[in-house]
């Protein structure tokens, strides 16, 4: 491609558009391309002079009407689809609320888990429940499995498991905050308080039965407590006011008195907070 | 579909259409109907196809605009975007009708001007020009339509076609030479 003629043609066309030059003048300015310029510029003039092409009035009117109808039909269709989606969402939300309100009774879940563990039939359910969060349908399965493990643990195992479970609760609270599921935080807090109370009791029993092992766990417990406090304090800055109260309660639930003597009875030590007065989940948690 | 908005800024209209305002689309439709019709006319040889494609182009434009999602990249230039849809539709049309479109069939070319005195002359001139342009490759067709039918500048043509102005100058020179060659051959045939 000859760049020179390309640019000369473009330059002449622009000058012609501005009315600054005629075809003849352009030819004279570039005599070496005189012939080619003449034909190409005349052709461009011929194309420009072509009568305007416009849609016929009949087509214009008919097309406008058809376009209007198509758009109206589409808008109507989209509105119907949106309406259908809204109804579906509402139905799903209602279903979720129903599932939560009629959650599987804890005793039944425990029974299912026990039977399942005995007969090996609920391995997949148990595995699936491990990632569940407070408020999820499988969450009671997760906590029931934890309870069952405690039944079969020795004194030292009790301490270690309760430390681990308390940590699980803190991680659940973190996950709930990240998922903006603030309404489910009280469930985790309630369970956390339960774990801390159990930990205090387990530590008291271990101290009575094996002071040396209890002493060996002291540093572990302190490190775990410091970690939980740090995480919970961090969460306080991230949650809205309605969730702060729960996190604050969790902060006040520890640490257990791991240096304390043996418990006087089977109940939790005096300093351990008892279960919250409201054993059920707040109503607001029923709303997804 | 009568324009109802007093604000004819394309960006404002575009924003309204994306929100689902069909009246704003009506304004854009009126602004571009003739241009798109003309663009299709010089690239498609059958009147029925020209009209059908023109309608399809505008309906697809409407569908695309109202289905734009928040994450989609914004339309920087509505004119270039609309001509892009038109180009794709013309290309698809030719692809689908390759075996059945006779380039020298001009019986169905649209009636252009209502003037009874000049109707034969005008039809003949447009028929010859459209027939010749329709034999060119798509780039040449587009550059001739944008530069000489719509009389856009080199820069505007480059923007619409997504090329550099330098590339448009090259295409323009090449397209004019090809068109000249076709017209001269036609003339020789007729003599």
Coordinates of C-alpha atoms in Angstrom, one line a residue:
Chain A
X1 CA 0.0 0.0 0.0
X2 CA 1.3 3.4 -1.0
X3 CA 1.1 5.5 2.2
X4 CA 1.6 8.7 0.3
X5 CA -1.4 8.4 -1.9
X6 CA -3.4 7.2 1.1
X7 CA -2.6 10.3 3.1
X8 CA -2.9 12.7 0.1
X9 CA -6.4 11.3 -0.7
X10 CA -7.4 11.7 2.9
X11 CA -6.0 15.2 3.0
X12 CA -7.8 16.2 -0.2
X13 CA -11.1 14.7 1.0
X14 CA -10.9 16.6 4.3
X15 CA -10.1 19.8 2.4
X16 CA -13.0 19.2 0.0
X17 CA -15.3 18.7 3.0
X18 CA -14.3 22.0 4.4
X19 CA -14.7 23.7 1.1
X20 CA -11.1 24.8 1.0
X21 CA -10.2 23.2 -2.3
X22 CA -11.6 21.8 -5.5
X23 CA -10.9 18.5 -7.1
X24 CA -8.9 20.3 -9.8
X25 CA -6.8 22.2 -7.3
X26 CA -6.0 19.0 -5.5
X27 CA -4.9 17.4 -8.7
X28 CA -2.7 20.3 -9.5
X29 CA -1.2 20.2 -6.0
X30 CA -0.2 16.5 -6.4
X31 CA 0.5 16.1 -10.2
X32 CA 2.2 12.7 -9.7
X33 CA -1.2 11.3 -8.5
X34 CA -3.3 13.5 -10.8
X35 CA -5.1 10.6 -12.5
X36 CA -5.8 8.5 -9.5
X37 CA -6.9 11.4 -7.4
X38 CA -9.3 12.6 -10.1
X39 CA -11.2 9.3 -10.3
X40 CA -11.2 8.6 -6.5
X41 CA -12.3 12.1 -5.6
X42 CA -15.0 12.1 -8.3
X43 CA -16.2 8.8 -7.0
X44 CA -16.4 10.1 -3.5
X45 CA -18.4 13.0 -4.8
X46 CA -20.7 10.6 -6.6
X47 CA -21.4 8.6 -3.5
X48 CA -22.0 11.7 -1.4
X49 CA -24.4 13.0 -4.0
X50 CA -26.4 9.8 -3.9
X51 CA -30.0 10.6 -2.9
X52 CA -30.7 10.2 0.7
X53 CA -32.0 6.8 1.6
X54 CA -34.8 6.9 4.2
X55 CA -37.3 4.4 5.3
X56 CA -40.7 4.8 3.6
X57 CA -43.4 6.4 5.7
X58 CA -45.3 3.1 5.7
X59 CA -42.3 1.2 7.1
X60 CA -41.5 4.0 9.6
X61 CA -45.0 3.8 11.1
X62 CA -45.3 0.0 11.0
X63 CA -41.8 -0.5 12.5
X64 CA -42.5 2.1 15.2
X65 CA -45.7 0.3 16.2
X66 CA -44.1 -3.1 16.1
X67 CA -41.2 -1.9 18.2
X68 CA -43.5 -0.4 20.7
X69 CA -45.5 -3.6 21.0
X70 CA -42.3 -5.7 21.3
X71 CA -41.0 -3.5 24.1
X72 CA -44.3 -3.5 25.9
X73 CA -44.5 -7.3 25.7
X74 CA -41.0 -7.6 27.0
X75 CA -41.5 -5.2 29.9
X76 CA -44.7 -7.1 30.8
X77 CA -42.9 -10.4 30.6
X78 CA -40.0 -9.1 32.8
X79 CA -42.5 -7.9 35.3
X80 CA -44.2 -11.3 35.4
X81 CA -40.8 -13.0 35.8
X82 CA -39.8 -10.6 38.6
X83 CA -43.1 -11.2 40.3
X84 CA -42.6 -15.0 40.0
X85 CA -39.1 -14.6 41.5
X86 CA -40.4 -12.5 44.4
X87 CA -43.0 -15.1 45.1
X88 CA -40.4 -17.9 45.0
X89 CA -38.1 -15.9 47.3
X90 CA -40.9 -15.3 49.7
X91 CA -41.8 -19.0 49.6
X92 CA -38.2 -20.0 50.2
X93 CA -37.9 -17.6 53.1
X94 CA -41.1 -18.9 54.6
X95 CA -39.7 -22.5 54.2
X96 CA -36.5 -21.5 56.0
X97 CA -38.4 -19.9 58.8
X98 CA -40.5 -23.0 59.1
X99 CA -37.5 -25.3 59.2
X100 CA -35.8 -23.1 61.9
X101 CA -38.9 -22.8 64.0
X102 CA -39.5 -26.5 63.9
X103 CA -35.9 -27.4 64.2
X104 CA -35.2 -31.0 65.0
X105 CA -35.5 -31.4 68.8
X106 CA -32.1 -31.7 70.4
X107 CA -32.9 -35.0 72.1
X108 CA -34.0 -36.5 68.8
X109 CA -30.9 -35.3 67.0
X110 CA -28.7 -36.7 69.8
X111 CA -30.5 -40.0 69.4
X112 CA -30.1 -40.0 65.7
X113 CA -26.4 -39.2 66.0
X114 CA -25.9 -41.9 68.7
X115 CA -27.7 -44.5 66.6
X116 CA -25.9 -43.3 63.6
X117 CA -22.5 -43.5 65.2
X118 CA -23.3 -47.0 66.6
X119 CA -24.5 -48.3 63.3
X120 CA -22.2 -46.1 61.0
X121 CA -25.1 -44.7 59.1
X122 CA -24.7 -41.0 59.5
X123 CA -21.1 -40.5 58.7
X124 CA -21.9 -38.2 55.8
X125 CA -24.4 -36.1 57.9
X126 CA -21.8 -35.8 60.7
X127 CA -19.2 -34.7 58.2
X128 CA -21.5 -32.2 56.6
X129 CA -22.5 -30.8 60.0
X130 CA -18.9 -30.0 60.9
X131 CA -19.0 -26.9 58.7
X132 CA -22.4 -25.8 59.9
X133 CA -22.9 -22.6 61.8
X134 CA -25.4 -21.6 64.5
X135 CA -28.8 -21.2 62.9
X136 CA -28.1 -23.9 60.3
X137 CA -30.2 -27.0 60.3
X138 CA -27.2 -29.3 60.9
X139 CA -25.8 -27.2 63.7
X140 CA -27.5 -29.3 66.4
X141 CA -25.9 -32.4 64.9
X142 CA -22.5 -30.7 65.2
X143 CA -23.0 -29.8 68.9
X144 CA -24.5 -33.2 69.7
X145 CA -21.4 -34.9 68.3
X146 CA -19.3 -32.7 70.5
X147 CA -21.4 -33.7 73.5
X148 CA -21.1 -37.4 72.7
X149 CA -17.3 -37.1 72.5
X150 CA -17.2 -35.6 76.0
X151 CA -19.2 -38.5 77.4
X152 CA -16.4 -40.9 76.3
X153 CA -13.5 -38.6 77.2
X154 CA -11.3 -38.9 80.4
X155 CA -10.7 -35.9 82.7
X156 CA -7.8 -34.6 80.6
X157 CA -9.8 -35.2 77.4
X158 CA -12.6 -33.2 78.9
X159 CA -10.4 -30.2 79.3
X160 CA -8.8 -30.4 75.9
X161 CA -12.2 -30.9 74.1
X162 CA -13.8 -28.0 75.9
X163 CA -10.9 -25.8 75.0
X164 CA -11.3 -26.9 71.4
X165 CA -15.1 -26.4 71.5
X166 CA -14.8 -22.9 72.9
X167 CA -12.4 -22.1 70.1
X168 CA -14.9 -23.6 67.6
X169 CA -17.6 -21.2 69.0
X170 CA -15.3 -18.2 68.5
X171 CA -14.6 -19.2 65.0
X172 CA -18.3 -19.6 64.4
X173 CA -18.9 -16.1 65.6
X174 CA -16.2 -14.9 63.2
X175 CA -17.9 -16.7 60.4
X176 CA -21.3 -15.3 61.3
X177 CA -19.9 -11.8 61.4
X178 CA -18.3 -12.2 58.0
X179 CA -21.7 -13.5 56.7
X180 CA -23.5 -10.6 58.3
X181 CA -25.6 -13.2 60.2
X182 CA -25.7 -11.1 63.4
X183 CA -29.0 -12.6 64.5
X184 CA -27.4 -16.0 64.9
X185 CA -24.5 -14.8 67.1
X186 CA -26.5 -15.3 70.4
X187 CA -26.7 -19.0 69.6
X188 CA -22.9 -19.2 69.4
X189 CA -22.5 -17.1 72.5
X190 CA -24.9 -19.3 74.5
X191 CA -23.1 -22.4 73.4
X192 CA -19.7 -20.7 74.1
X193 CA -20.8 -19.9 77.7
X194 CA -21.8 -23.6 78.0
X195 CA -18.4 -24.7 76.8
X196 CA -16.6 -22.3 79.1
X197 CA -18.7 -23.5 82.1
X198 CA -17.9 -27.2 81.2
X199 CA -14.2 -26.3 80.8
X200 CA -14.1 -24.7 84.3
X201 CA -15.7 -27.8 85.7
X202 CA -13.4 -30.2 83.7
X203 CA -10.4 -28.2 84.9
X204 CA -11.6 -28.3 88.5
X205 CA -12.0 -32.1 88.3
X206 CA -8.6 -32.6 86.7
X207 CA -7.0 -30.4 89.4
X208 CA -8.5 -32.5 92.0
X209 CA -7.6 -35.8 90.5
X210 CA -4.3 -35.0 88.8
X211 CA -2.8 -31.7 90.0
X212 CA 0.3 -32.2 87.9
X213 CA -1.6 -32.6 84.7
X214 CA -3.8 -29.7 85.5
X215 CA -0.7 -27.6 86.1
X216 CA 0.6 -28.7 82.8
X217 CA -2.5 -27.5 81.0
X218 CA -2.4 -24.1 82.7
X219 CA -0.3 -22.5 80.1
X220 CA -2.3 -24.0 77.3
X221 CA -5.5 -22.7 78.8
X222 CA -4.1 -19.3 79.3
X223 CA -2.9 -19.1 75.7
X224 CA -6.2 -20.3 74.4
X225 CA -8.1 -17.8 76.6
X226 CA -5.9 -14.9 75.4
X227 CA -6.4 -15.9 71.8
X228 CA -10.2 -16.1 72.2
X229 CA -10.2 -12.7 74.0
X230 CA -8.2 -11.1 71.2
X231 CA -10.5 -12.5 68.5
X232 CA -13.7 -11.5 70.4
X233 CA -12.4 -8.0 71.1
X234 CA -11.7 -7.6 67.4
X235 CA -15.2 -8.7 66.6
X236 CA -16.7 -6.1 68.9
X237 CA -15.5 -3.4 66.4
X238 CA -17.1 -5.2 63.5
X239 CA -20.6 -5.9 64.6
X240 CA -23.6 -3.6 64.9
X241 CA -24.8 -2.6 68.3
X242 CA -27.4 -5.3 68.6
X243 CA -24.7 -8.0 68.3
X244 CA -22.2 -6.2 70.6
X245 CA -24.1 -7.4 73.7
X246 CA -23.6 -11.0 72.8
X247 CA -19.9 -10.7 72.0
X248 CA -19.5 -8.8 75.3
X249 CA -21.2 -11.6 77.2
X250 CA -18.8 -14.1 75.5
X251 CA -15.8 -12.0 76.7
X252 CA -17.1 -12.0 80.2
X253 CA -17.6 -15.8 80.2
X254 CA -13.9 -16.6 80.6
X255 CA -11.4 -17.5 81.9
X256 CA -12.1 -20.6 84.0
X257 CA -10.3 -20.9 87.3
X258 CA -8.0 -23.7 86.2
X259 CA -6.1 -23.4 89.5
X260 CA -9.3 -23.9 91.6
X261 CA -9.9 -26.9 93.8
X262 CA -12.2 -29.8 93.1
X263 CA -15.8 -28.9 92.6
X264 CA -18.1 -29.4 95.5
X265 CA -20.9 -30.9 93.4
X266 CA -21.6 -31.9 89.8
X267 CA -22.8 -28.4 88.8
X268 CA -20.6 -25.7 87.4
X269 CA -18.4 -23.7 89.7
X270 CA -20.0 -20.6 91.3
X271 CA -18.0 -18.2 89.1
X272 CA -19.0 -19.9 85.9
X273 CA -21.9 -18.2 84.2
X274 CA -25.0 -20.3 84.0
X275 CA -27.0 -20.8 80.8
X276 CA -28.8 -17.7 79.6
X277 CA -32.3 -17.2 80.8
X278 CA -33.6 -17.3 77.3
X279 CA -32.9 -20.9 76.2
X280 CA -34.5 -20.5 72.8
X281 CA -33.2 -18.5 69.9
X282 CA -34.4 -14.9 69.7
X283 CA -37.3 -14.4 67.5
X284 CA -35.3 -12.3 65.2
X285 CA -33.1 -15.2 64.2
X286 CA -36.1 -16.8 62.6
X287 CA -36.0 -14.2 59.9
X288 CA -33.5 -15.0 57.3
Chain B
X1 CA -42.9 5.8 19.8
X2 CA -42.8 9.5 20.0
X3 CA -39.9 11.2 21.7
X4 CA -41.1 12.6 25.0
X5 CA -37.9 13.8 26.6
X6 CA -36.7 17.3 26.1
X7 CA -33.2 16.1 27.1
X8 CA -31.7 14.7 24.0
X9 CA -28.2 14.1 25.4
X10 CA -27.4 10.6 24.3
X11 CA -25.7 9.7 27.6
X12 CA -28.7 10.8 29.6
X13 CA -31.0 8.9 27.3
X14 CA -28.8 5.9 27.5
X15 CA -28.9 6.0 31.3
X16 CA -32.6 6.2 31.2
X17 CA -33.0 3.3 28.8
X18 CA -30.7 1.2 31.0
X19 CA -33.2 1.9 33.9
X20 CA -35.9 0.6 31.6
X21 CA -37.3 3.9 30.2
X22 CA -38.9 2.9 26.9
X23 CA -39.7 6.5 26.1
X24 CA -36.0 7.4 26.2
X25 CA -35.3 4.5 23.9
X26 CA -38.0 6.0 21.6
X27 CA -35.9 9.2 21.3
X28 CA -32.8 7.2 20.5
X29 CA -34.8 5.2 18.0
X30 CA -35.9 8.3 16.2
X31 CA -32.4 9.7 16.2
X32 CA -30.9 6.6 14.6
X33 CA -33.6 5.0 12.5
X34 CA -32.6 6.7 9.3
X35 CA -28.9 6.2 9.8
X36 CA -29.3 2.5 10.6
X37 CA -31.7 2.0 7.8
X38 CA -29.3 3.6 5.4
X39 CA -26.4 1.6 6.7
X40 CA -28.3 -1.6 6.2
X41 CA -29.6 -0.5 2.8
X42 CA -26.1 -0.2 1.3
X43 CA -25.0 -3.6 2.7
X44 CA -28.1 -5.7 2.1
X45 CA -29.7 -6.0 -1.3
X46 CA -33.3 -6.9 -0.5
X47 CA -35.8 -4.3 0.7
X48 CA -37.6 -6.8 2.9
X49 CA -34.3 -7.8 4.5
X50 CA -33.3 -4.1 5.0
X51 CA -36.5 -3.4 6.9
X52 CA -36.4 -6.7 8.9
X53 CA -32.8 -6.1 9.8
X54 CA -33.4 -2.5 10.9
X55 CA -36.1 -3.7 13.2
X56 CA -34.1 -6.5 14.6
X57 CA -31.1 -4.2 15.2
X58 CA -33.2 -1.8 17.3
X59 CA -34.9 -4.6 19.2
X60 CA -31.6 -6.2 20.0
X61 CA -30.3 -2.8 21.2
X62 CA -33.2 -2.4 23.5
X63 CA -32.8 -5.9 24.9
X64 CA -29.1 -5.4 25.5
X65 CA -29.6 -2.1 27.2
X66 CA -32.3 -3.2 29.6
X67 CA -30.3 -6.3 30.5
X68 CA -27.1 -4.5 31.3
X69 CA -25.8 -5.6 34.7
X70 CA -24.0 -3.5 37.2
X71 CA -20.8 -5.4 36.6
X72 CA -20.9 -5.0 32.8
X73 CA -18.6 -2.5 31.2
X74 CA -20.4 0.7 30.4
X75 CA -21.2 1.7 26.9
X76 CA -18.7 4.5 26.0
X77 CA -20.1 5.4 22.7
X78 CA -23.7 4.6 21.9
X79 CA -23.4 5.3 18.2
X80 CA -20.4 3.0 17.8
X81 CA -22.1 0.4 19.9
X82 CA -25.3 0.6 17.8
X83 CA -23.4 0.3 14.6
X84 CA -21.6 -2.6 16.0
X85 CA -24.9 -4.4 16.5
X86 CA -25.9 -3.4 13.0
X87 CA -22.7 -4.7 11.6
X88 CA -23.0 -8.1 13.4
X89 CA -26.6 -8.4 12.2
X90 CA -25.6 -7.7 8.6
X91 CA -22.7 -10.2 8.8
X92 CA -25.0 -12.8 10.3
X93 CA -27.6 -12.1 7.6
X94 CA -25.1 -12.6 4.8
X95 CA -23.7 -15.7 6.5
X96 CA -27.2 -17.2 6.7
X97 CA -28.1 -16.2 3.2
X98 CA -24.8 -16.7 1.4
X99 CA -26.1 -19.3 -1.0
X100 CA -29.4 -17.5 -1.8
X101 CA -28.4 -13.8 -2.2
X102 CA -27.8 -13.0 -5.8
X103 CA -25.7 -9.8 -5.7
X104 CA -27.1 -8.6 -9.0
X105 CA -30.7 -9.0 -7.9
X106 CA -31.9 -5.5 -7.4
X107 CA -35.6 -6.0 -8.1
X108 CA -36.5 -5.5 -4.4
X109 CA -34.4 -2.4 -3.7
X110 CA -36.3 0.0 -1.6
X111 CA -38.3 2.9 -3.0
X112 CA -36.5 5.9 -1.8
X113 CA -38.0 9.1 -2.9
X114 CA -41.5 10.1 -3.2
X115 CA -40.8 12.5 -6.1
X116 CA -42.6 10.9 -9.1
X117 CA -40.5 12.9 -11.6
X118 CA -37.1 11.6 -10.4
X119 CA -38.1 8.3 -9.1
X120 CA -36.7 6.3 -12.0
X121 CA -33.4 8.2 -11.9
X122 CA -33.0 8.1 -8.2
X123 CA -33.8 4.4 -8.0
X124 CA -31.4 3.6 -10.7
X125 CA -28.6 5.6 -9.2
X126 CA -29.1 4.1 -5.7
X127 CA -29.6 0.7 -7.2
X128 CA -26.3 0.8 -9.0
X129 CA -24.4 2.2 -6.0
X130 CA -25.9 -0.2 -3.5
X131 CA -25.3 -3.1 -5.8
X132 CA -21.7 -2.1 -6.2
X133 CA -21.1 -1.5 -2.5
X134 CA -22.7 -4.8 -1.6
X135 CA -20.1 -6.6 -3.6
X136 CA -17.3 -5.2 -1.4
X137 CA -15.8 -6.8 1.7
X138 CA -17.5 -5.7 5.0
X139 CA -14.7 -3.3 6.0
X140 CA -14.8 -1.5 2.6
X141 CA -18.6 -1.4 2.8
X142 CA -18.5 0.2 6.2
X143 CA -15.8 2.7 5.5
X144 CA -17.6 4.0 2.4
X145 CA -21.0 4.2 4.1
X146 CA -19.6 6.0 7.2
X147 CA -17.3 8.3 5.2
X148 CA -19.3 9.2 2.2
X149 CA -23.0 8.3 2.8
X150 CA -23.2 9.3 6.5
X151 CA -20.2 11.7 5.9
X152 CA -18.5 11.0 9.2
X153 CA -15.0 12.3 9.7
X154 CA -12.0 10.0 9.6
X155 CA -11.8 10.1 13.4
X156 CA -15.5 9.4 13.9
X157 CA -15.4 6.5 11.4
X158 CA -12.4 5.1 13.3
X159 CA -14.2 5.4 16.6
X160 CA -17.3 3.6 15.2
X161 CA -15.3 0.9 13.5
X162 CA -12.9 0.5 16.4
X163 CA -9.8 1.2 14.2
X164 CA -7.2 3.9 14.1
X165 CA -7.7 6.9 11.9
X166 CA -4.6 5.8 9.9
X167 CA -6.2 2.5 9.3
X168 CA -9.4 4.2 8.1
X169 CA -7.4 6.2 5.6
X170 CA -5.9 3.0 4.2
X171 CA -9.3 1.3 4.1
X172 CA -10.9 4.3 2.5
X173 CA -8.3 4.4 -0.4
X174 CA -8.6 0.7 -0.9
X175 CA -12.4 0.8 -0.8
X176 CA -12.7 3.6 -3.3
X177 CA -10.4 1.8 -5.7
X178 CA -12.3 -1.4 -5.4
X179 CA -15.6 0.4 -5.9
X180 CA -14.2 2.2 -8.9
X181 CA -13.2 -1.1 -10.4
X182 CA -16.6 -2.7 -9.9
X183 CA -18.4 0.3 -11.4
X184 CA -16.1 0.4 -14.4
X185 CA -16.7 -3.3 -15.0
X186 CA -20.5 -2.8 -14.8
X187 CA -20.2 0.1 -17.2
X188 CA -18.2 -2.0 -19.6
X189 CA -20.8 -4.8 -19.3
X190 CA -23.6 -2.4 -20.1
X191 CA -21.9 -0.9 -23.1

